[in-house]
Each structure stands twice: as C-alpha cells, then as structure tokens.
Amino acid sequence: MFNIALLGAGRIGQIHAGNIAAHKETTLWSVVDPNEENATRIANQYQTRQQSVHEALTDPNVHAVLIASATDTHADLIELAAKHGKAIFCEKPVHLDLARVRDCLKVVKEYNVPLFIGFNRRFDPQFRRVKTEVEQGRIGKPESLVITSRDPSPPPAEYVRVSGGMFHDMTIHDFDMARFIMGEEPVAIYAQGSNLVDPAIGEAGDIDTAFIVLKYASGALATIVNSRRSAYGYDQRLELHGSNGLLSAGNILENQVQHFSATGCNSALPEHFFLQRYKEAYAAEWQHFVAVLRGDVKPDCSGDDGERALYLADKALESLRSKREIAL
Amino acid sequence: MFNIALLGAGRIGQIHAGNIAAHKETTLWSVVDPNEENATRIANQYQTRQQSVHEALTDPNVHAVLIASATDTHADLIELAAKHGKAIFCEKPVHLDLARVRDCLKVVKEYNVPLFIGFNRRFDPQFRRVKTEVEQGRIGKPESLVITSRDPSPPPAEYVRVSGGMFHDMTIHDFDMARFIMGEEPVAIYAQGSNLVDPAIGEAGDIDTAFIVLKYASGALATIVNSRRSAYGYDQRLELHGSNGLLSAGNILENQVQHFSATGCNSALPEHFFLQRYKEAYAAEWQHFVAVLRGDVKPDCSGDDGERALYLADKALESLRSKREIAL
Amino acid sequence: MFNIALLGAGRIGQIHAGNIAAHKETTLWSVVDPNEENATRIANQYQTRQQSVHEALTDPNVHAVLIASATDTHADLIELAAKHGKAIFCEKPVHLDLARVRDCLKVVKEYNVPLFIGFNRRFDPQFRRVKTEVEQGRIGKPESLVITSRDPSPPPAEYVRVSGGMFHDMTIHDFDMARFIMGEEPVAIYAQGSNLVDPAIGEAGDIDTAFIVLKYASGALATIVNSRRSAYGYDQRLELHGSNGLLSAGNILENQVQHFSATGCNSALPEHFFLQRYKEAYAAEWQHFVAVLRGDVKPDCSGDDGERALYLADKALESLRSKREIAL
Amino acid sequence: MFNIALLGAGRIGQIHAGNIAAHKETTLWSVVDPNEENATRIANQYQTRQQSVHEALTDPNVHAVLIASATDTHADLIELAAKHGKAIFCEKPVHLDLARVRDCLKVVKEYNVPLFIGFNRRFDPQFRRVKTEVEQGRIGKPESLVITSRDPSPPPAEYVRVSGGMFHDMTIHDFDMARFIMGEEPVAIYAQGSNLVDPAIGEAGDIDTAFIVLKYASGALATIVNSRRSAYGYDQRLELHGSNGLLSAGNILENQVQHFSATGCNSALPEHFFLQRYKEAYAAEWQHFVAVLRGDVKPDCSGDDGERALYLADKALESLRSKREIAL
C-alpha cells in the first residue's frame, strides 16, 4: 500500500483524491492546502488527515506526492519532494518558464525520484486506441494529424492573466497529444490566432481562437484547432491520416438517445467538459502511476515530455508574434 | 448509514457488493452464501463479515437485505426477511411460479416492508431518458415500440433447464421494459419462437430466438425481438414511435474510434454484456433503493411489477404453445 | 430499340415515363390514359403520341406495355397485352382478388409473354446489397429479420376504401421484401393492428398501424413494423440477424449536414417519400426489364411473386380477424 | 432553347454534355475537340454535330460556349468567345498566370458577356446548405473553418508537371470554398506542405500533402487539409465553427448498409471521386448557368472569383517557399 500526500485540494485535486482512495494499492494519507475549506472538505470526505507541506514531505509514511496546486508552486514543490525522496505525480505544467523547468528537472534527476507529468489525455481510451492502432500499422505511415480541441467556455480574464496564455494553458495538452500520437518531434511550427470569444481575453493580451501547424522530419504534418468556446460542449477529437487509411477518435456523447421529428434528428451533445470526458483517463493515469510506484514501469509521461510541450508553446507564441514559421 | 446483508455472492452479488460499499449511505454489513469461496472473496475484498441467513435476518444491525441468490430461494428469503422487518432488494424474479409469487407478495404486504425488484434496465440512462421524453410529450402519443434484446451467447443447457425458459429468464426483462416505457398494461399477447442457436437448448425444451407482439387498450403495439446469440456483442436497443416522432435508444459502443480503409469504415462494437452495459444502471438502482430506505420514495419497481412481468412470460409461453393470441 | 406503351399517366406513370425516355434502348412510343390532362402532360413532355388501349395493343410497333393504371384494371390489361403478345411490366398488384390473379397468370402463361411485377424495393441498392451480402455468407445463417416501413402520412380515406386495405396496399411491399431477403417461403403468419392515425381509416374498416410476424420452415423469423404515418419522413429500413452477425440497411438522409448547438446535434431527416427514396430503384428495375426484353434474363419478380405477396396479405388479414397464427 | 457549343470533349466535357442534353432549355448544338475520338463519341451519343472553334464561335445559332478544354487554352477561348458575343461557362482555372487572367477578364468586361467559372463545389447541396444556414445565423458569427479535401489517388507526374502544382490544381477548389463559405476575403495566408505520396511528384517540384491557414479581417480563421491520396475514397468535408455552434458537412457514403460482426461494425466508404460525389453539383451549376443565360441572375461564380482563388494559390506557394505568413 502506497501512502499519498495530496498537495492541492481544488477541482483537479478532488478528482485525484477520489482515484487515490478508490485504488486498492494507494491510500490518501494526507491533504495539503492553504485553502482551509478545500482541504477540510477532502479530509472529511476521505477521512484522512491534513498536513502542511513540510509535514507531508518529512513524513516517512508518505511514499509519493500528487501536486495539484497552483501552477506557480509546481516547480518548487517538485524540487522539495525530490529532495525528500518522494515519488512525484505533478499536474501540468512544471512551470511556465522553460529555464525554470530545466533547473527543476535537473534536481529531480539528481535525487533520482520518479516524476510523472499529468497529461491526462494520453490515458483517454479513445486517443490511446488510435496510438495503438497506428503502431500496429493499421493506416500505414502517418501523414497528417488534425487535433480539434475546444473548451465549452472561456476562463475568467483574471485566470487568463496568470495562465501563461492560451498556448501554455490550453494548447499545451494538444502539443503533448501531437507528440504522443506522432511519435516523432516536430521540426517547424506556425501559429495563427485571434481574440473572438471574450474581449477581456484580448485586453489581457491573449487569444482565444487558434490554428497551429507542425511539420515533422518525416514530412508528416499536424494541425491543432483550438477555441476557448464551444456552444455544443467539450469538443475533443482527432483524426490521423496515413498512407493506407484514417483513424478518427470522436467525441463521447452524453447519451445514445435520438429524437426524430419533423425538424430533424436530434442527438446528444459531447460530454460537457474535462471532468466528464476524461474521468476514465484520470483513473487510468493513476493506475499507471501506481505501476511506476511499484517499480514495474517508467513514467509514460516524464519531466522531459512536460518540458518539450512547454517548448512548443513558447515557439508557437514566437511564431504568432513574428508571423513566421519557426524552425525547432 | 444503512447496513446491508448481501444474500448471494455470485456474479450479480459482486456487482451489488461494489455498489453497496461505494455508496456513502450504505455499508456492506455482511455477506451470506453457502458457497464458501464466493462468500470469502467478497468478505475479504470489502473487509466485512460472513453470516448465515439466520444470523443476518435476526441481526438488529441489519436494515436491509439484497437477495442475489439462486432463483428458487428468492421467495423464501423474501418472506423470511419480511417477517424480520428488513427492507428488501431482490433480483428478478420473485419466483418462476406465479401462485408462489402471489403468496409471497401477500406476506410482504402483511409485514409492510419495502420490496424492490431489481429490473435494472429501468435505471439505464438511455431507456430512462426515452421514458422521460415520451412523458414530456416529445413524440406525442406512443403508437409502437420495438425492443431489441440479444445476448452475446447462450447460457449452458443445464442452466436453461432450471431457468424457467427463455421468456421467464431473458424476455422477462423486456416485458418489464415494455411496461415501463408504455405506461399501460397490454391486453393481448402473441409469441413466436425457434431453436436456432444451440440444439441442446431445444433438447431442454426451450427456444432461443423469439418475437413477441403486445397490444394495448389504447391500440398501441409493442414487439420484442430476442435472441440468445449476437456475434457483435450485447444488443440492447429500443425505438418508440409516436404520433409526432420517434425516440430511439441505441447501443453504447466500446469506443469512439473509427478506422477508414479501402475495405470500409470500421467502428467499435456494442459493450459486450450486461456487466458493462448496465454498470451505470446497477449503481443507479442502488441509489434509488437507498432513497427507499430513507423513506423518500416508494420502490420504482415493486413486487407487483415483478408479478406482472412473470404473468406476461406465462402468457407468452401459452401463446407459443397454442399458436394463438392470448387475451390478458 | 424497344417501343413502350405506357398505360396510366398518373404519379407512378410519370416516374416510369422518365425512365423509359432516359434509357437508350427504350422509346416512350405512346401514352394511354382516359384522364386527358395526365395523358397530354406526358405526351407533351416526352414528345410522344397518345393512343387508346386498343390502338396500343394492336400497334405492331409496340414491343411492351408498362401498366401503371388503376389497380382494378391491371388484370384485364395484363390479359389483353398477353393476348397481343406484348411483354408486360405491371405495377403491383395484379389484382386484389387472389382467384382473379391466378386466372390472369394462366393467360400470361398460355401466351408465353414475359411479365414483370414492379416490386421496386427489390431494386433499391441498400436492400439489394443486404441480399447479396447474406448470399455471400457474411452473417452466416439468417435467423431473424425486422422490416420497418412507415409512410410519412396516410392516404385519404376514399383511397383506403378501394385500396384493399393496409396489408394489400402497403404491407404487400414488405411481404415481398421479406420473401426477397429470406429466400424461403414462410410457413406461418400472425398479424396485429390498430387504427391510430386517422379515425376515417377505421371507419373505412381498415387499420393504419401493424406488426406482422412470419415463421419459416428453417425456424427463421421475420417481423414487419408498419405505420401509415411518420413525422420524420419515409422510414424504410431493415435488419437481418444471422448466426455470425447483423446486416442493417438504414434510411438515406436528405443531406449530410449536422448542426451542433446548445440543444444537441441536429441531422437531416430520411428522404421524404417513395419518389425520392426509390428513385434509383425505379431506374434500376427499368434497366432490369430492358434486359428481360433483350432476352438476357427472366423477370426477377414474376407474376408468381405477385401472387405470393397477395396470398400473404390475405392470410395476414385472416390472422388479424381470427386472432390466431395462420399456417401457410 | 439555348444552343451550346461544348469546347473540350474529355472527362469533364462528358459530364457537361450530359447535363446540357438533359436540361430542357438547352441543346448540345455542337462539340469541338481536336481529339477526334473524344469529339466523335460525344457527337454520336447526343446525336449532335462537330465543329471547329472558328465554326462554333461564328455560328449565329450558338448562344453560349462551355469551355472544358486543356487549361492553357481557357484564356484564349474565353477572349475569342467574348469577342463573338457568346455567353461563357469555363472550367476553372481561367489561366495559371494571374496577369494573363487579368488581361482576359478585361476583354470579357469590354465585350460585356456573362462569364461563369465552374467551381462546381459551390453547388454541392451539402456545402450550399452550410452556407445558407450560416447566413441564417444558425451558428452565430463564424470563427473557424476546417476544409478537408483529399483525392483518392494522385495524378500521374506528367500531369503534375503541367498542372501548375497542387495549390493551383487541387487546392484552388478549397480556396474558392473558403471564400464561398466565409463570405469575406482573407488578409493573411500560410502554407505548409510535403511530398509523401509519390516521389515522382516531388521530382516534378511539387507537394502532395498540405495544410493552409487563412486569417480574415474579422479575426476568423480557416484551414485547408489536403492530400493527393486517400485509401478510403474521396474525402470532402467541412466544419464551420461559430459563436453559437458548429455546422459540419460530411461525406456521402456509397450506401447505408452496415455489417456488424465479431470484428466491429463495417460501414460504406465515401463516394469514390468527383464524378460521383459532385454529380448533383454539376447538374445544379448547369441549372444556374441556364438562369444566367435567361438573364434572371448574374453568375454566382464570376471571373473575379476565379482570379481571387488563383491569387490565393500564388500566395500559398509564396508562403510555402518563404516559410512566412503572407499578408494579402
């Protein structure tokens, strides 16, 4: 049984708390959050203790930490946890600044603890199946990938201001997905974007609608279609075209009921947002991390993966600003 | 917190054990099964005690029993539980003999305990949505219902022999579904059937492929399409046609990945069998039973519902044998 | 080049006129209709002559007749045409009275002319593909067939009065389809029906909603789901379940545009009625008849097929009235 | 009745010949093609005469010409036809050289004859419906458009060499579609491409796989996904995302039959290539041109539209070569 200290008891922390508690090999040993209300809610729900960061990291009973706190605390907490020899599951991103990420990963390497970065979508059964099938050669050589990723509604402008911007906050998942599916690193990137959804986002210096184009050494291409709004629910799809066919991963609908009437056939919408759509993915990534704790496997999504996705976000922003394709 | 004694630790018992344990208002107080291996497995998994039937029913800590034992024990256990004042959740059917069912329900009435019959499909979100939408008038007046229900593969002939036959074992769910969706009682029934899947089923005096036609006082019609085999997974659909439109509840596919190649577009199959397809339904019916325990609602699916479905199975068999429509 | 006399210039006659004129091996030699307006319209549109029945049948230039006149004239016209040695394409049915059909077919046999009965749905590419695939063994042995057939709206009661009733007017297509797909004759039939759509239909002694169940010597079953109304367009589907899988032929939608919004995903309706849905089928059956004229093939759908479908309609009515399964 | 001279009797010419002959207001007056075999085939099939270019253009019976000859003859033929006062239907493109196009359009303007450029996809019922629905405000303000356009297989390298390259030969249709759907002119373009399908295409200096990104003054974005190959048939789709929803136009499948078996559900492929998919579009654009001839409407797709699509192809190539976004 592995004892886990949960650092961060917000919305994402709650999902992880449920998965930690439900897994028969892990115990939610403690919850850590300066927000008393959040921490208490989880402590009560799972009948566990509250600790400070210091208490958790120095507690010999704690085998691993799950970092789901505010983005700007991730790198510091990773370094602290590494120095105390704890295995680490950290929500993306490690940090918004690439240099800080690199320093942090050096510390992790020095203390030689496992670090898993929570790019949850890699564990979505739909996308994973595409990955598996392309590896099995079902569509021949991959030639072009289209990732569609639209949130149901934009975050508040105050969040946008500290988020690092759309590429670093939202598209970073899609950069990781492109890397996951294509299995090779892009050699060029181009980004185009607009502020169409909420003027406050534009005033905060950010965009909310974007297309990104990636090119790979093999000649394969990928594009990412992003929007901060979607009137019809969380739009999370991808299509991978290859020399012998196409694999497409569609949205999961809220139900399978269809209503036929004089005005057409009405079907259900995609599941509303990430809590619904990626519920299975969150459970599956925790399964994977437990296998890491057991020593059975290495993290499927490492600090280097986190760094690489951040690098692509940086370069996308550089392209957007310079109106040029950027060589990688 | 309600303490539940689980009577029967087989395949269905295990599903219920998980739902009892996962619900924050119920505790799996004990497990009862003469099959030592089954009982021990659940007792260990959920860290609970084993009891005999007598111990469980006389234990003042036990608020309710969940009967998931062999079919021929249901009526006796219901009566015993009723006499000890326990609330009862019983898997279908109460008994294969209608007279025995009626006697049993009299006892339940006499001791005035809640009795819920586990027609789980009523709690499937797809079918329930159809029910809700038809009640909201979305298709006007219901005119004809088609229920398709095919199992992936037939049970062994030895099971068929004690099952009461296809109508009593399998179609009984569809009879209940027809009652649930149509909201009125049929006035006539006709059944046609064949032994096509496994000769051993025919040798056991049963059929494995059937069509049943029901007529209602309103003039509405329903048909049930049954097979003990389906090469493509568990086929569980219904279509309700009304004066202003059609509601259809389709299968839930195993995934949303499509593979396009020179030979066509290949999509996933329906979820394989009832453990997958009705996972949510089992949890939802347990939610409902907890509300019954709380006294908030009456059982959505009562002993009378169980009796009525059995009556339809009897009459279907009478029709099959007499080659006549039977007035109800 | 084959010269065709078109007997009957109504709605169906117009479809056939178009196909006759468009086919490079046939000429619309003449049009015959006591309704002056209808006859003139087609004669003008295709720049062809009008004839009387007598003129057309005695005209040595006429190779074949296409009978699309009122139902009660079919048998007489078939006999006349046969006696004049003309090849015959006749819309269903030959006659509503089975004895009259048999007499008529004797005359056809005596004069040894080709007779094709226009069960157009056999030439629908969807249904034909199902037929081809089942013959190729794609689903193993056929076990159960469900035919769904709903018209968008009921005919006027005055038409119902002379139509022979729903089974003889509408379901007769489905009886033929069941025969086409199953490739064997049923041994038992049961019918259930109601008057739900239009009280005037009930007053005319007819039904507008029906389920029919057929059983075959092989043990295979078929059901037909009928309604005289469908709020969502012409509903023309079938599903054939076999030992190794299922073949389904769905509706053809009016377009492939989907509209996703906060209220769901809205798709197009099925093509509105038979003129749209079976446009290709009408052209294909004409292609087939030209091959018959050439002497390349025998009629795919003969007088015997017409007789057999009528027989099933008779027996369905007998079952409906007697509330019994009828042995065939 | 309008008499049409068909200039060019190749594959596209044959489609148009059929539509001209089938339309009740147009006659295929003559066919002109230096390829004797092609010209004779059409002349025989439609029982019409052959003419030289000079004969056709000076024939006072000819009201209009349909130019479906080799690309490099279009501009010269347009000018000649304009000078002889004939109305002009010309297959895309007017010319591969933008300056030549502009000169040519000046001549057309000077002689004031109607010129329609055959961007057939504007008349595809699917895409037109999207256009209509967006104009009706069904998805609010358009924000991003994704056009997927993949040919089943690449043309021979010798054709590629004279085609002007992928952007000018293939993507030009998608540039026009983007203009048609968005209803505004782009202000920036970026293109990325690769040679993945056939090395001979690369040796001819061309690409066969491309992504193009367009930005509009309103901030809206569009992307075009192109490939010269598609193992699963002609892939012709678009999705338009707006502030209130999404409109998607899917492929038209070859049939509606689905085969369910142990290996999944197999559906039909998209219609194979443009002759099938755009059959209705070709007929509809001819309908439109007849309305132009009648003087009822102006050409929906003018010489200016042809010029503008070519301009975008030029700029896409400039972007591909310079690895920069190009301002328009």
XYZ file of C-alpha atoms in Angstrom, chain A residues 12-318:
307
model
C -8.376 18.742 -10.010
C -7.226 17.722 -6.554
C -10.684 16.372 -5.844
C -10.634 14.132 -8.902
C -7.266 12.724 -7.882
C -8.381 12.271 -4.257
C -11.207 10.060 -5.491
C -8.898 7.962 -7.631
C -6.256 7.630 -4.900
C -8.913 6.500 -2.414
C -10.543 4.108 -4.853
C -7.333 2.352 -5.872
C -6.703 -0.699 -3.744
C -2.940 -0.145 -3.640
C -2.993 3.511 -2.582
C -4.153 5.410 0.491
C -4.885 9.109 0.653
C -2.547 9.675 3.569
C -2.999 13.418 3.855
C -4.210 16.514 2.117
C -2.304 19.792 1.990
C -3.872 23.084 1.004
C -3.583 26.601 2.432
C -7.263 26.952 1.466
C -8.764 25.606 4.690
C -12.189 24.963 3.187
C -10.907 22.865 0.285
C -8.539 20.894 2.497
C -11.214 20.176 5.085
C -13.737 19.055 2.523
C -11.425 16.382 1.147
C -10.106 15.388 4.578
C -13.669 14.814 5.770
C -14.836 13.058 2.660
C -11.973 10.574 2.688
C -11.471 10.522 6.473
C -7.850 11.489 6.212
C -5.544 13.986 7.896
C -4.427 17.483 6.905
C -0.735 18.292 6.837
C 1.479 21.223 5.995
C 3.854 20.878 3.034
C 6.722 20.442 5.486
C 4.898 17.805 7.496
C 3.945 15.849 4.406
C 7.399 15.873 2.866
C 9.166 14.909 6.075
C 6.613 12.249 6.977
C 8.334 8.883 6.476
C 4.918 7.266 5.893
C 4.403 9.270 2.726
C 5.648 7.438 -0.388
C 4.566 9.893 -3.021
C 3.065 13.324 -3.553
C 0.425 14.373 -6.025
C 0.919 18.031 -6.909
C -2.340 19.666 -7.972
C -1.707 23.107 -6.505
C -1.426 26.470 -8.283
C 0.831 26.381 -11.352
C 3.487 28.708 -9.937
C 4.110 26.359 -6.983
C 4.749 23.223 -9.066
C 8.482 23.586 -9.653
C 9.250 24.441 -6.028
C 7.161 21.546 -4.743
C 8.740 19.119 -7.203
C 12.210 20.119 -6.028
C 11.231 19.830 -2.368
C 9.616 16.451 -2.884
C 12.609 15.202 -4.857
C 14.994 16.297 -2.076
C 12.871 14.293 0.389
C 12.946 11.242 -1.859
C 9.244 11.202 -2.651
C 7.896 9.908 -5.945
C 6.080 12.702 -7.764
C 2.884 12.972 -9.781
C 2.581 16.584 -10.944
C -0.206 18.208 -12.864
C 0.978 20.040 -16.000
C 2.882 22.301 -16.340
C 6.080 22.074 -14.310
C 6.432 25.837 -14.722
C 5.600 28.460 -17.322
C 9.260 29.429 -17.688
C 11.320 26.953 -19.658
C 14.612 27.756 -17.876
C 12.958 27.149 -14.508
C 11.609 23.822 -15.801
C 15.068 22.739 -16.843
C 16.583 23.624 -13.478
C 13.817 21.770 -11.719
C 14.266 18.638 -13.831
C 17.997 18.687 -13.014
C 17.104 18.471 -9.322
C 14.728 15.589 -9.986
C 17.459 13.805 -11.877
C 19.998 14.446 -9.123
C 17.736 12.927 -6.446
C 16.644 10.194 -8.849
C 12.939 10.097 -7.948
C 10.223 9.144 -10.430
C 8.380 12.149 -11.879
C 5.148 11.752 -13.805
C 3.568 14.741 -15.541
C -0.209 14.534 -15.676
C -1.015 14.882 -19.352
C -4.212 13.012 -18.712
C -5.375 12.835 -22.325
C -2.655 10.301 -23.127
C -4.738 7.944 -20.981
C -8.044 8.629 -22.696
C -9.077 5.246 -24.137
C -10.044 6.816 -27.484
C -6.725 8.538 -28.148
C -4.719 5.631 -26.761
C -6.514 3.294 -29.104
C -5.554 5.486 -32.062
C -1.951 5.392 -30.848
C -2.064 1.604 -30.526
C -3.654 1.102 -33.901
C -1.202 3.330 -35.726
C 1.659 1.466 -34.067
C 0.117 -1.757 -35.312
C 0.343 -0.355 -38.825
C -3.393 -0.129 -39.391
C -3.114 3.042 -41.506
C 0.412 2.634 -42.807
C 2.726 5.612 -42.442
C 1.177 8.630 -40.611
C 0.913 11.641 -42.909
C -1.313 14.235 -41.306
C -2.949 14.734 -37.959
C -5.804 17.091 -37.102
C -6.477 17.679 -33.403
C -9.678 19.546 -32.550
C -9.825 20.884 -29.016
C -12.461 23.348 -27.907
C -13.451 24.225 -24.351
C -17.133 24.828 -23.651
C -16.475 28.341 -22.327
C -13.534 30.630 -21.651
C -11.931 31.019 -18.245
C -12.295 34.378 -16.489
C -9.873 37.062 -17.669
C -8.159 37.155 -14.260
C -7.245 33.492 -14.733
C -6.109 34.172 -18.294
C -3.724 36.808 -16.945
C -1.796 34.297 -14.789
C -2.243 31.274 -17.031
C 0.667 31.983 -19.325
C -1.751 32.422 -22.218
C -3.748 30.041 -24.380
C -0.794 28.134 -25.839
C 0.741 27.495 -22.397
C -2.517 26.789 -20.604
C -4.740 25.033 -23.115
C -2.852 24.139 -26.295
C -0.089 22.557 -24.226
C -2.345 19.493 -23.914
C -2.629 19.368 -27.687
C 1.098 19.782 -28.181
C 1.584 16.787 -25.927
C -1.129 14.871 -27.784
C 0.555 15.586 -31.136
C 3.844 14.303 -29.701
C 2.104 11.242 -28.238
C 0.327 10.292 -31.451
C 3.040 11.127 -33.974
C 5.905 9.572 -32.045
C 8.407 11.992 -33.507
C 9.459 15.567 -32.754
C 8.307 18.412 -34.983
C 10.958 20.398 -36.858
C 8.857 23.509 -37.592
C 5.895 25.276 -36.074
C 3.496 28.011 -37.166
C 0.674 29.566 -35.160
C -2.185 31.841 -36.059
C -4.698 33.197 -33.579
C -7.440 35.669 -32.792
C -9.394 37.132 -29.957
C -13.007 36.387 -30.841
C -14.662 34.946 -27.762
C -14.215 37.490 -24.988
C -12.753 40.995 -25.406
C -11.386 40.771 -21.850
C -9.090 37.997 -23.027
C -7.755 40.287 -25.728
C -7.291 43.043 -23.185
C -5.283 40.581 -21.106
C -3.001 40.195 -24.137
C -4.174 36.750 -25.079
C -6.038 34.991 -27.883
C -8.914 32.525 -27.657
C -9.062 31.002 -31.137
C -6.055 29.419 -32.843
C -4.696 27.134 -35.520
C -1.212 25.670 -35.138
C 0.675 23.798 -37.867
C 3.555 21.424 -37.112
C 5.914 19.775 -39.532
C 7.966 16.672 -38.806
C 11.299 15.481 -40.182
C 9.470 12.632 -41.941
C 7.435 15.229 -43.813
C 4.306 14.412 -41.823
C 2.147 17.375 -40.794
C -0.116 18.106 -37.855
C -2.579 20.857 -37.113
C -4.283 21.890 -33.899
C -7.687 23.599 -33.967
C -8.384 25.495 -30.742
C -11.149 27.590 -29.326
C -11.988 28.776 -25.855
C -15.662 28.301 -26.609
C -17.938 25.628 -27.942
C -21.701 26.045 -27.760
C -22.147 22.286 -28.058
C -19.914 21.011 -25.246
C -16.317 19.919 -24.933
C -15.034 19.162 -28.419
C -12.140 16.705 -28.207
C -11.402 14.833 -31.386
C -8.537 13.804 -33.565
C -8.030 12.354 -36.999
C -4.832 10.734 -38.175
C -4.467 10.205 -41.885
C -1.934 7.702 -43.148
C -0.784 6.097 -46.344
C -3.378 3.302 -46.017
C -6.279 4.882 -44.181
C -7.598 7.151 -41.485
C -8.133 6.730 -37.763
C -10.589 9.076 -36.120
C -11.376 9.430 -32.419
C -14.724 11.105 -31.943
C -16.415 12.781 -29.024
C -18.242 10.675 -26.460
C -21.906 11.658 -26.419
C -23.860 12.201 -23.223
C -26.332 9.513 -24.243
C -27.383 7.369 -27.196
C -30.957 8.610 -27.466
C -32.066 10.124 -30.762
C -35.229 12.098 -31.285
C -36.665 12.120 -34.802
C -39.339 14.690 -35.559
C -40.439 16.981 -38.343
C -37.445 19.239 -37.651
C -34.775 16.574 -37.973
C -32.971 14.006 -35.898
C -31.655 15.366 -32.629
C -28.767 13.593 -30.906
C -26.994 14.242 -27.620
C -24.047 16.581 -27.232
C -20.481 15.627 -26.386
C -19.792 15.194 -22.687
C -19.691 18.644 -21.205
C -16.140 19.226 -20.002
C -12.959 17.533 -18.884
C -14.330 16.173 -15.608
C -16.796 14.051 -17.578
C -14.843 13.335 -20.737
C -11.575 12.451 -19.070
C -12.941 10.670 -15.997
C -11.626 7.349 -17.254
C -8.340 8.978 -18.268
C -7.757 10.331 -14.752
C -8.352 6.875 -13.277
C -6.113 5.265 -15.878
C -3.234 7.673 -15.317
C -3.429 6.926 -11.598
C -3.288 3.209 -12.398
C -0.178 3.939 -14.397
C 1.429 5.965 -11.614
C 0.810 3.120 -9.167
C 2.681 0.831 -11.577
C 5.505 3.412 -11.505
C 5.453 3.336 -7.685
C 5.637 -0.445 -7.790
C 8.719 -0.107 -9.983
C 7.054 -2.003 -12.826
C 7.299 0.742 -15.431
C 8.890 4.135 -16.026
C 6.609 7.179 -16.239
C 4.846 7.223 -19.602
C 4.899 10.975 -19.462
C 8.086 12.337 -17.960
C 9.515 15.696 -16.992
C 11.117 15.798 -20.422
C 7.691 15.443 -22.008
C 6.493 18.361 -19.914
C 9.487 20.423 -20.961
C 9.014 19.599 -24.617
C 5.347 20.598 -24.655
C 6.238 23.882 -22.970
C 8.941 24.477 -25.563
C 6.352 24.079 -28.328
C 4.064 26.557 -26.553
C 6.936 29.065 -26.378
C 7.696 28.613 -30.053
C 4.045 28.864 -31.055
C 3.889 32.218 -29.322
C 7.077 33.297 -31.079
